[in-house]
Coordinates of C-alpha atoms in Angstrom, one line a residue:
X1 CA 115.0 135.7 -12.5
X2 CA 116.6 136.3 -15.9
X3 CA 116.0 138.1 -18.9
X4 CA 118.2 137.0 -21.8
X5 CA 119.6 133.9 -22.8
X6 CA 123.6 133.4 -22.6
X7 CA 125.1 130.7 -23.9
X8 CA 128.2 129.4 -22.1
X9 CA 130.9 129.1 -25.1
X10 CA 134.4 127.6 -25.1
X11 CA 135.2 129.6 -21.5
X12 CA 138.6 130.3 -22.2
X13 CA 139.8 133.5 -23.6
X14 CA 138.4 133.8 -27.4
X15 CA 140.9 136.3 -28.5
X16 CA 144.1 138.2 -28.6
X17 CA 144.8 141.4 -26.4
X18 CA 145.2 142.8 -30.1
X19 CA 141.8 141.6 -31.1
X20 CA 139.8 143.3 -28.1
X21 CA 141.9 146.2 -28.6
X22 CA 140.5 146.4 -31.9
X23 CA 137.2 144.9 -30.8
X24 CA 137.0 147.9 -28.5
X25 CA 138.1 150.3 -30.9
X26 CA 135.5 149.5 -33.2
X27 CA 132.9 149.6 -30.4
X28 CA 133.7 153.1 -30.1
X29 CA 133.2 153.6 -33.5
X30 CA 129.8 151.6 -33.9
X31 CA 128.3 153.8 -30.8
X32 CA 129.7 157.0 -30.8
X33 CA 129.6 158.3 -34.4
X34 CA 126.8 160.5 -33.9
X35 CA 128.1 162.1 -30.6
X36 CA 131.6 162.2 -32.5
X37 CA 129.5 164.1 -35.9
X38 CA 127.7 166.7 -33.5
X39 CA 130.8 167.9 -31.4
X40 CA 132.2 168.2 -34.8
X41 CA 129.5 170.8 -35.9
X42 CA 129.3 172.5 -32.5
X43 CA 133.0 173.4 -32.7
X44 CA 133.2 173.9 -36.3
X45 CA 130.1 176.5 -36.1
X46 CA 132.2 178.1 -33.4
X47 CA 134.6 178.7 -36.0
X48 CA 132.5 179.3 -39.2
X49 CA 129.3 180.2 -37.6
X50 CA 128.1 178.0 -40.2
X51 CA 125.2 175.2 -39.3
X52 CA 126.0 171.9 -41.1
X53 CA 125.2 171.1 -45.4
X54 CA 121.7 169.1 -45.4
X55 CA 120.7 169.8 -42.0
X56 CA 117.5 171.8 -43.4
X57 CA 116.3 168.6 -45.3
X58 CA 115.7 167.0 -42.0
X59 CA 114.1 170.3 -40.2
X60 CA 111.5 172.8 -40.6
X61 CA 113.1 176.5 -39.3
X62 CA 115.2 178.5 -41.6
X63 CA 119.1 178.4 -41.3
X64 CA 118.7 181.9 -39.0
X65 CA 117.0 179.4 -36.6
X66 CA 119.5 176.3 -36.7
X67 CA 122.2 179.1 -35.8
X68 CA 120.6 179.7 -32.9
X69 CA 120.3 176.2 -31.9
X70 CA 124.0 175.5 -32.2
X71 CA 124.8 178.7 -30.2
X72 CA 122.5 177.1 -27.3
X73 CA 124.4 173.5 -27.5
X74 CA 127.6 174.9 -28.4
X75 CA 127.4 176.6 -24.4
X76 CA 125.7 173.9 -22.9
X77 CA 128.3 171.4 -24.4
X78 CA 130.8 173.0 -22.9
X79 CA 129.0 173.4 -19.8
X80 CA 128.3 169.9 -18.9
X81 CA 131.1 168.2 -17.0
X82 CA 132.0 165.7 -18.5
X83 CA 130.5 166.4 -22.2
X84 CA 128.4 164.1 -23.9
X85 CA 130.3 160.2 -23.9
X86 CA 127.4 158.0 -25.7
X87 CA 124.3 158.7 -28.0
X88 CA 122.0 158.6 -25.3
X89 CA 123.5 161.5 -23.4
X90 CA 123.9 163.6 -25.9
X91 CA 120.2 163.0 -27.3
X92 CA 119.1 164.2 -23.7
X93 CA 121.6 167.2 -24.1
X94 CA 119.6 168.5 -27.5
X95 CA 116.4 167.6 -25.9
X96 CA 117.0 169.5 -22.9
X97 CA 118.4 172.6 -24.6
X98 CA 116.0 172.9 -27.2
X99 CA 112.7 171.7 -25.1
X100 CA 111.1 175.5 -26.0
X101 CA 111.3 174.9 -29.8
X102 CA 109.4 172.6 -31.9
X103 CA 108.9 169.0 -31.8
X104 CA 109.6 168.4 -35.4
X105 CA 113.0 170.8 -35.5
X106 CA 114.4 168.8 -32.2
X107 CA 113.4 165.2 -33.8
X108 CA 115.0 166.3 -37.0
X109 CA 118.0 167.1 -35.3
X110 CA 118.4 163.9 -33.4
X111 CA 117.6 162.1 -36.6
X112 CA 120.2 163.8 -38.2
X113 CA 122.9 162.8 -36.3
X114 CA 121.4 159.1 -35.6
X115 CA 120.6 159.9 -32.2
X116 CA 117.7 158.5 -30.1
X117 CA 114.6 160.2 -30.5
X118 CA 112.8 161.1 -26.9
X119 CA 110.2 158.4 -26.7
X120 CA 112.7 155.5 -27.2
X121 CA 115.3 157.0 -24.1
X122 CA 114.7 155.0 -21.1
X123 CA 115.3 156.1 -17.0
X124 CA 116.9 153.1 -15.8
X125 CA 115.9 152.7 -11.8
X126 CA 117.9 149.1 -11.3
X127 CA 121.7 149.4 -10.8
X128 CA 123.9 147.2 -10.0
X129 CA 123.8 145.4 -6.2
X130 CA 126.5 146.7 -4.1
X131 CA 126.4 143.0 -1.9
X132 CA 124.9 139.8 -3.5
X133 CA 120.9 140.0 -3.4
X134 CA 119.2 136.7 -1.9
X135 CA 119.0 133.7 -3.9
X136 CA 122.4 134.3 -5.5
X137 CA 124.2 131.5 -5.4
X138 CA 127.6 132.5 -7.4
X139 CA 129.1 134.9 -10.3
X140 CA 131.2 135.6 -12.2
X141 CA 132.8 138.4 -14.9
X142 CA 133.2 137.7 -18.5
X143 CA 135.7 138.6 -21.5
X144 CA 134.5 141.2 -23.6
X145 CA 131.4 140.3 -25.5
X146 CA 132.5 139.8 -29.2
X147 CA 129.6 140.9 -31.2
X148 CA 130.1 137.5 -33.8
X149 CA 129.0 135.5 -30.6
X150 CA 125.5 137.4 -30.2
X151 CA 123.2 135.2 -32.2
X152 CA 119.8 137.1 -31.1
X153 CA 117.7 139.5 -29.0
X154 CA 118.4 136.9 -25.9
X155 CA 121.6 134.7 -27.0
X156 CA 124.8 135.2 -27.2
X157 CA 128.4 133.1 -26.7
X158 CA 130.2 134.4 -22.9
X159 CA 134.1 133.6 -22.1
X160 CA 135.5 133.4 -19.1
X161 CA 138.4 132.9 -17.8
X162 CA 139.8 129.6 -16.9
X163 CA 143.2 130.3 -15.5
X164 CA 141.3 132.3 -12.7
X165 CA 140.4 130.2 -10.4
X166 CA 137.4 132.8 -8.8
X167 CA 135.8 132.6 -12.3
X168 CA 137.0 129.0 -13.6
X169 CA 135.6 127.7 -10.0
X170 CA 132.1 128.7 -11.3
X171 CA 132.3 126.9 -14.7
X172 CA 130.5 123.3 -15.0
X173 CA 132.1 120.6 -14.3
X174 CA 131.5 119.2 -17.4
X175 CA 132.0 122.3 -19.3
X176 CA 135.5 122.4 -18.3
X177 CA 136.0 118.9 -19.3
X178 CA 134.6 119.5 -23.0
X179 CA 136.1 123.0 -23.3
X180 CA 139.8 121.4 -23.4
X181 CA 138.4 118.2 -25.5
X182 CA 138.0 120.8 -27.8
X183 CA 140.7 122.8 -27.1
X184 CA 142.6 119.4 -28.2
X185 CA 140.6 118.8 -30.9
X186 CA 141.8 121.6 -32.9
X187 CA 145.6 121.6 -31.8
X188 CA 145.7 117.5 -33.5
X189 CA 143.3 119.8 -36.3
X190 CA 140.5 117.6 -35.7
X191 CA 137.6 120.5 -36.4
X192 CA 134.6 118.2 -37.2
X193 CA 135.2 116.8 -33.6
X194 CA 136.1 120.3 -32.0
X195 CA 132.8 121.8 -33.5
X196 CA 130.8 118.9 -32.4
X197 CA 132.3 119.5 -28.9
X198 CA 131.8 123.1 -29.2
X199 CA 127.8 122.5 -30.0
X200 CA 127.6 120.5 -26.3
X201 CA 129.1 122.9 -24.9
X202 CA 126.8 125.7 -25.7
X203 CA 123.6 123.4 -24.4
X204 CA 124.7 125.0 -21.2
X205 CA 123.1 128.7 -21.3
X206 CA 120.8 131.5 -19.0
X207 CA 117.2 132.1 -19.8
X208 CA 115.1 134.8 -18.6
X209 CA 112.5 137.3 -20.4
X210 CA 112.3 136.2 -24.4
X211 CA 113.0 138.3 -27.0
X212 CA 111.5 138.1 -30.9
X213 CA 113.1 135.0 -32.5
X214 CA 115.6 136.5 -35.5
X215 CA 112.7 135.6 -38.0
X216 CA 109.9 137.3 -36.8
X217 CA 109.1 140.9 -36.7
X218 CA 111.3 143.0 -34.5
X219 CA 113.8 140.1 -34.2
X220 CA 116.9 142.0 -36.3
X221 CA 115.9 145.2 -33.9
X222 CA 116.2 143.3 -30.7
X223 CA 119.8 141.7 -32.0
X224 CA 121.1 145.0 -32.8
X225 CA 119.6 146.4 -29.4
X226 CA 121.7 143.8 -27.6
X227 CA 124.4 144.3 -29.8
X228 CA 124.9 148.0 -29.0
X229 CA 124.2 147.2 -24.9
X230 CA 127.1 144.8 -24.8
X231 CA 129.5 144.4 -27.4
X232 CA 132.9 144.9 -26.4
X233 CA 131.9 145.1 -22.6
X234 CA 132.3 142.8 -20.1
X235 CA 129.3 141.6 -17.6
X236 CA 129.1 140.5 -14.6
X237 CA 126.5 137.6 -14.3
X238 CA 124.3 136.7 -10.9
X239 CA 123.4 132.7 -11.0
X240 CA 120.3 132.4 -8.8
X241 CA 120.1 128.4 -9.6
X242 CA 119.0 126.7 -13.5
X243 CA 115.5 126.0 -15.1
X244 CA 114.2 123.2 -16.0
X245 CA 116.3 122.8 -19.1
X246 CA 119.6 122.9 -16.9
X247 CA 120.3 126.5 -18.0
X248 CA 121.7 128.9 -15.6
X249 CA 118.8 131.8 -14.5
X250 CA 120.9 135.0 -13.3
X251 CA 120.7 138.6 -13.8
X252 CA 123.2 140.5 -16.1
X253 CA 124.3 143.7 -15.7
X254 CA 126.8 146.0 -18.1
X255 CA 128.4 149.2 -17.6
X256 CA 126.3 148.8 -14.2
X257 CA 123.1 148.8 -15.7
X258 CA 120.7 145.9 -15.5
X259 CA 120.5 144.8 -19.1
X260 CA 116.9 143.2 -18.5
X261 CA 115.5 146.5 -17.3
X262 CA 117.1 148.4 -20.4
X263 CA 115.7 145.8 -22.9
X264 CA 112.2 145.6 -21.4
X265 CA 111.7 149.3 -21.5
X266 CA 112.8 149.5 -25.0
X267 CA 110.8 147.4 -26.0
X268 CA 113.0 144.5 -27.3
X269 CA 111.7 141.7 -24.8
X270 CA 109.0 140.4 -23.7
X271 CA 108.5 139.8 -19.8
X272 CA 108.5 135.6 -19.2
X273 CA 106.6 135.7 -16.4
X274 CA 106.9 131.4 -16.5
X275 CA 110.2 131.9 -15.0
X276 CA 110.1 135.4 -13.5
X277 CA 107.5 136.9 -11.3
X278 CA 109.8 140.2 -10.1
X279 CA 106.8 142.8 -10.7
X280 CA 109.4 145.2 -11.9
X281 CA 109.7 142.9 -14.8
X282 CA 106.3 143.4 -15.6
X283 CA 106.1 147.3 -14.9
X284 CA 109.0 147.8 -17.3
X285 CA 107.1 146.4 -20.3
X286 CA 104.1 148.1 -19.7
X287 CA 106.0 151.1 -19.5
X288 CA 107.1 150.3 -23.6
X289 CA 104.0 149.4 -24.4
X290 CA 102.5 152.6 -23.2
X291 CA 105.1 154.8 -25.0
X292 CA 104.5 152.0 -28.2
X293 CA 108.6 151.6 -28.6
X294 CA 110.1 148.6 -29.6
X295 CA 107.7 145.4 -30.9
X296 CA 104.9 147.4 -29.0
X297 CA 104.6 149.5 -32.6
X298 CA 102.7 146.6 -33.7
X299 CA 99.1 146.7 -32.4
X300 CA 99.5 143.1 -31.5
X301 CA 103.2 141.4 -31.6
X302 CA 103.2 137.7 -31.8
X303 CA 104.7 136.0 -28.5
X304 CA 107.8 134.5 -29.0
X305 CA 107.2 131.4 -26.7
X306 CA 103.8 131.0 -29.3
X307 CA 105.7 131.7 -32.5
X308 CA 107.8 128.8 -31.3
X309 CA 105.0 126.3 -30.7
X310 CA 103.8 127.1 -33.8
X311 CA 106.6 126.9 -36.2
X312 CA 107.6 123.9 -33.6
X313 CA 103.9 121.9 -34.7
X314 CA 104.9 123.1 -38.4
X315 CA 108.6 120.9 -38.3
X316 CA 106.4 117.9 -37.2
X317 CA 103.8 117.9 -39.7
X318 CA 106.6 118.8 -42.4
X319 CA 108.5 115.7 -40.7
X320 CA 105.7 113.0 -40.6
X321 CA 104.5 113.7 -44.6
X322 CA 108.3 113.2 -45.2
X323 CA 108.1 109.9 -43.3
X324 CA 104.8 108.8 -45.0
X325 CA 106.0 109.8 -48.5
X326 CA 109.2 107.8 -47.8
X327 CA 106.9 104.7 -46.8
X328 CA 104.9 104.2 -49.9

């Protein structure tokens, strides 16, 4: 049923209001510097009627041309209602003004402010469930994401609360248990017990699709994907039941959109069919591998679930030379 992996952390709130504000703040940084860059332009060409210094190095029309371009999406900036928030709408903004002039001119442009270009921009079709769809058995919301806690394409660290009882109800028994072990741990300063603790308490996670491991190809790209989805945000998790390593298999959804679905069609993750069967699952990643976004640029990306068998075989072999070499 799930598509990333989420690793239950220390459930209790990771930081200070002061430290999300700033978490958040920097969020709004990370995301929106290209949206931030091109209003810029707009309304500084509304003032100047000048288009901006290197823009030509990315484009092929003359500067008589790029004035013309701004003129279109200075008027259909102001037009929309409400402008332009994130990367993505504003990349569909430029494309949609400028679909009459060339390819390469509206490509440059996007890459010029570090927008996406139109064959990576997805149409999401799954939002959130309005009631709870069969097979859920609970959920719950999280803290913020903290963007030190995502550790790759399908694994990340999630908080929740623990002095609300509708969340805290939801937590493992035994996770609560070793979350304020811990919690002691480091108030008598005791970190080589608290981070021991803190390991057991992350064997409790959500697997779905798999992503690239971090050391194969795409693996960075699908981090920083997931990154940019949910850093700062919170999510609101949909436990169907656990797998057969006792991780929880749920949906996630942030902002309202259903993160599997967004990943899939990017082309970041690969649909497990092992332990999901939803044929929308499958229709997404075909979808990316028709457009050839994500890992589907390579003409034949390595499975994760096979990288891992292999590398897996590699560690014993590596293990039983070391135990014959220590033998003789």
């Amino acid at each position: 049923m799930f598509v990333l992996r989420f690793l239950c952390g220390q459930w209790c709130k990771p930081t200070t209001d002061e430290d999300l504000e700033s978490e958040a703040y920097q969020v709004l940084l990370d995301v929106n510097v290209g949206v931030a860059a091109l209003a810029h332009d707009l309304f500084h060409f509304e003032i100047t009627s000048q288009v901006p210094e290197g823009l030509s190095k990315n484009v092929v029309s003359s500067k008589k041309a790029q004035a013309n371009w701004y003129r279109k999406l200075l008027e259909a900036w102001r037009a929309a209602k409400p402008p332009p928030k994130t990367p993505e709408e504003a990349a569909r903004l430029v494309i949609e003004t400028l679909k009459r002039h060339q390819k390469a001119d509206v490509e440059g442009l996007l890459a010029f402010y570090g927008l996406p270009l139109p064959h990576t921009l997805v149409q999401l079709t799954a939002g959130a469930p309005i009631s709870l769809p069969a097979g859920v058995k609970y959920e719950f919301q999280t803290f913020p994401v903290d963007s030190r806690a995502i550790a790759d394409g399908d694994g990340m660290t999630v908080y929740v609360s623990t002095t609300d009882p509708r969340e805290s109800s939801c937590v493992p028994r035994e996770v609560q248990v070793a979350a304020v072990q811990r919690s002691q741990a480091r108030v008598e300063k005791n970190y080589t017990k608290a981070d021991a603790i803190h390991e057991k308490i992350i064997e409790s996670g959500y697997r779905g699709i798999d992503a690239p491991e971090n050391a194969m190809p795409y693996g960075k790209e699908a981090k920083e994907e997931l990154t940019k989805i949910v850093k700062g945000k919170c999510l609101r998790v949909l436990v169907y039941g656990e797998d057969q390593y006792g991780r929880c298999v749920a949906d996630i959804y942030c902002d309202g959109k259903f993160v599997q679905e967004l990943m899939l069609k990017k082309g970041f993750a690969w649909h497990y069919a092992t332990y999901d069967q939803r044929p929308e699952l499958a229709r997404w990643e075909k979808e990316a591998q028709a457009k050839r976004v994500g890992l589907w640029a390579s003409s034949n990306p390595e499975k994760p679930w096979e990288w891992r068998k292999k590398n897996k075989k590699k560690g014993q072999k590596r293990i039983r030379r070391k135990d014959k070499s220590e033998s003789r």
